[in-house]
Amino acid sequence: WVALEAGRGSTGGFEWLAGRVPGVTDATATVPLGTSLDGGAHVVAGVSTYVGRDPAWARGNGSTAGSFDVSVEEDTSQDAETDHLPETIDYFAFNTSGVVGAYDYDFFG
C-alpha cells in the first residue's frame, strides 16, 4: 500500500495530485482535479471507508487532463443487488510515468 497526504507537487516533469472525495456510490461520479495535468491524468484510486456489509472497490471509468470518473462497484457474494451506499475514495493522479523515490539516491550511489 501507499500512504500519502492530500496535496500536489512536481519534480522533473512528473506532476501529481493526491486527494479524497466523499459520497461516491455505484453511480459514476466525475471528480474534478482542480487543475489540468499536462499530458492527461492517470489515476490510482481506492475505497478508504467501508459502509455496509457488501464487499466493494473503486472502479475507474476514464479520465481527462482535469478530471476522472469513478464509482463504487459491489460484488454479488452477499446478495444479488449491486447498489452501494456512499463511500470515500482516496486517489493519486499523475501526468506521466517516471520514478519517484523516498530515499536519497546519492547515499546509495
GROMACS .gro file of C-alpha atoms in nm:
model
  109
    1TRP     CA    1   0.000   0.000   0.000
    2VAL     CA    2   0.095   0.365  -0.029
    3ALA     CA    3   0.038   0.636   0.230
    4LEU     CA    4   0.010   0.993   0.101
    5GLU     CA    5  -0.122   1.314   0.244
    6ALA     CA    6  -0.358   1.517   0.026
    7GLY     CA    7  -0.166   1.768  -0.180
    8ARG     CA    8   0.018   1.819  -0.503
    9GLY     CA    9   0.367   1.853  -0.637
   10SER     CA   10   0.600   1.811  -0.929
   11THR     CA   11   0.956   1.705  -0.995
   12GLY     CA   12   1.137   1.677  -1.326
   13GLY     CA   13   0.818   1.699  -1.534
   14PHE     CA   14   0.632   1.447  -1.314
   15GLU     CA   15   0.320   1.618  -1.174
   16TRP     CA   16   0.099   1.457  -0.910
   17LEU     CA   17  -0.210   1.530  -0.705
   18ALA     CA   18  -0.346   1.330  -0.411
   19GLY     CA   19  -0.689   1.376  -0.255
   20ARG     CA   20  -1.014   1.226  -0.144
   21VAL     CA   21  -1.374   1.255  -0.249
   22PRO     CA   22  -1.666   1.156  -0.024
   23GLY     CA   23  -2.012   1.041  -0.130
   24VAL     CA   24  -1.924   0.810  -0.420
   25THR     CA   25  -2.185   0.538  -0.484
   26ASP     CA   26  -2.245   0.277  -0.753
   27ALA     CA   27  -2.340   0.566  -0.986
   28THR     CA   28  -2.048   0.711  -1.182
   29ALA     CA   29  -1.918   1.039  -1.037
   30THR     CA   30  -1.692   1.285  -1.217
   31VAL     CA   31  -1.420   1.411  -0.984
   32PRO     CA   32  -1.267   1.747  -1.085
   33LEU     CA   33  -0.896   1.769  -1.002
   34GLY     CA   34  -0.899   2.147  -0.975
   35THR     CA   35  -0.609   2.166  -1.219
   36SER     CA   36  -0.510   2.027  -1.555
   37LEU     CA   37  -0.226   1.775  -1.556
   38ASP     CA   38  -0.003   1.823  -1.860
   39GLY     CA   39  -0.025   1.505  -2.065
   40GLY     CA   40  -0.351   1.385  -1.909
   41ALA     CA   41  -0.440   1.232  -1.575
   42HIS     CA   42  -0.358   0.874  -1.484
   43VAL     CA   43  -0.533   0.778  -1.161
   44VAL     CA   44  -0.495   0.516  -0.890
   45ALA     CA   45  -0.795   0.513  -0.656
   46GLY     CA   46  -0.924   0.305  -0.367
   47VAL     CA   47  -1.213   0.292  -0.122
   48SER     CA   48  -1.100   0.431   0.215
   49THR     CA   49  -1.427   0.369   0.404
   50TYR     CA   50  -1.633   0.053   0.422
   51VAL     CA   51  -2.004   0.122   0.465
   52GLY     CA   52  -2.244  -0.169   0.481
   53ARG     CA   53  -2.176  -0.540   0.470
   54ASP     CA   54  -2.117  -0.596   0.098
   55PRO     CA   55  -1.759  -0.603  -0.038
   56ALA     CA   56  -1.683  -0.315  -0.276
   57TRP     CA   57  -1.395  -0.142  -0.454
   58ALA     CA   58  -1.329   0.169  -0.661
   59ARG     CA   59  -1.387   0.133  -1.033
   60GLY     CA   60  -1.238   0.380  -1.281
   61ASN     CA   61  -1.442   0.484  -1.579
   62GLY     CA   62  -1.199   0.714  -1.765
   63SER     CA   63  -1.012   1.039  -1.719
   64THR     CA   64  -0.920   1.367  -1.884
   65ALA     CA   65  -0.640   1.613  -1.804
   66GLY     CA   66  -0.861   1.777  -1.538
   67SER     CA   67  -1.095   1.508  -1.403
   68PHE     CA   68  -1.163   1.138  -1.366
   69ASP     CA   69  -1.474   0.922  -1.341
   70VAL     CA   70  -1.513   0.673  -1.057
   71SER     CA   71  -1.782   0.458  -0.898
   72VAL     CA   72  -1.803   0.200  -0.621
   73GLU     CA   73  -1.852  -0.148  -0.760
   74GLU     CA   74  -2.004  -0.417  -0.542
   75ASP     CA   75  -1.996  -0.791  -0.594
   76THR     CA   76  -2.288  -1.031  -0.557
   77SER     CA   77  -2.139  -1.268  -0.298
   78GLN     CA   78  -2.372  -1.150  -0.018
   79ASP     CA   79  -2.681  -1.082  -0.235
   80ALA     CA   80  -2.784  -1.021  -0.596
   81GLU     CA   81  -2.812  -0.641  -0.586
   82THR     CA   82  -2.517  -0.410  -0.659
   83ASP     CA   83  -2.648  -0.077  -0.522
   84HIS     CA   84  -2.396   0.067  -0.279
   85LEU     CA   85  -2.406   0.328  -0.004
   86PRO     CA   86  -2.181   0.637  -0.029
   87GLU     CA   87  -1.810   0.573   0.032
   88THR     CA   88  -1.498   0.792   0.040
   89ILE     CA   89  -1.248   0.739  -0.240
   90ASP     CA   90  -0.880   0.832  -0.198
   91TYR     CA   91  -0.688   0.894  -0.519
   92PHE     CA   92  -0.344   0.965  -0.663
   93ALA     CA   93  -0.342   1.133  -1.005
   94PHE     CA   94  -0.027   1.182  -1.209
   95ASN     CA   95   0.062   1.302  -1.557
   96THR     CA   96   0.330   1.064  -1.686
   97SER     CA   97   0.538   0.764  -1.599
   98GLY     CA   98   0.855   0.812  -1.400
   99VAL     CA   99   1.048   0.702  -1.096
  100VAL     CA  100   0.958   0.854  -0.763
  101GLY     CA  101   1.169   0.754  -0.466
  102ALA     CA  102   1.157   0.817  -0.095
  103TYR     CA  103   1.527   0.789  -0.026
  104ASP     CA  104   1.845   0.974  -0.111
  105TYR     CA  105   1.981   0.825  -0.437
  106ASP     CA  106   2.325   0.979  -0.370
  107PHE     CA  107   2.351   0.787  -0.044
  108PHE     CA  108   2.328   0.455  -0.231
  109GLY     CA  109   2.544   0.562  -0.526
   0.00000   0.00000   0.00000
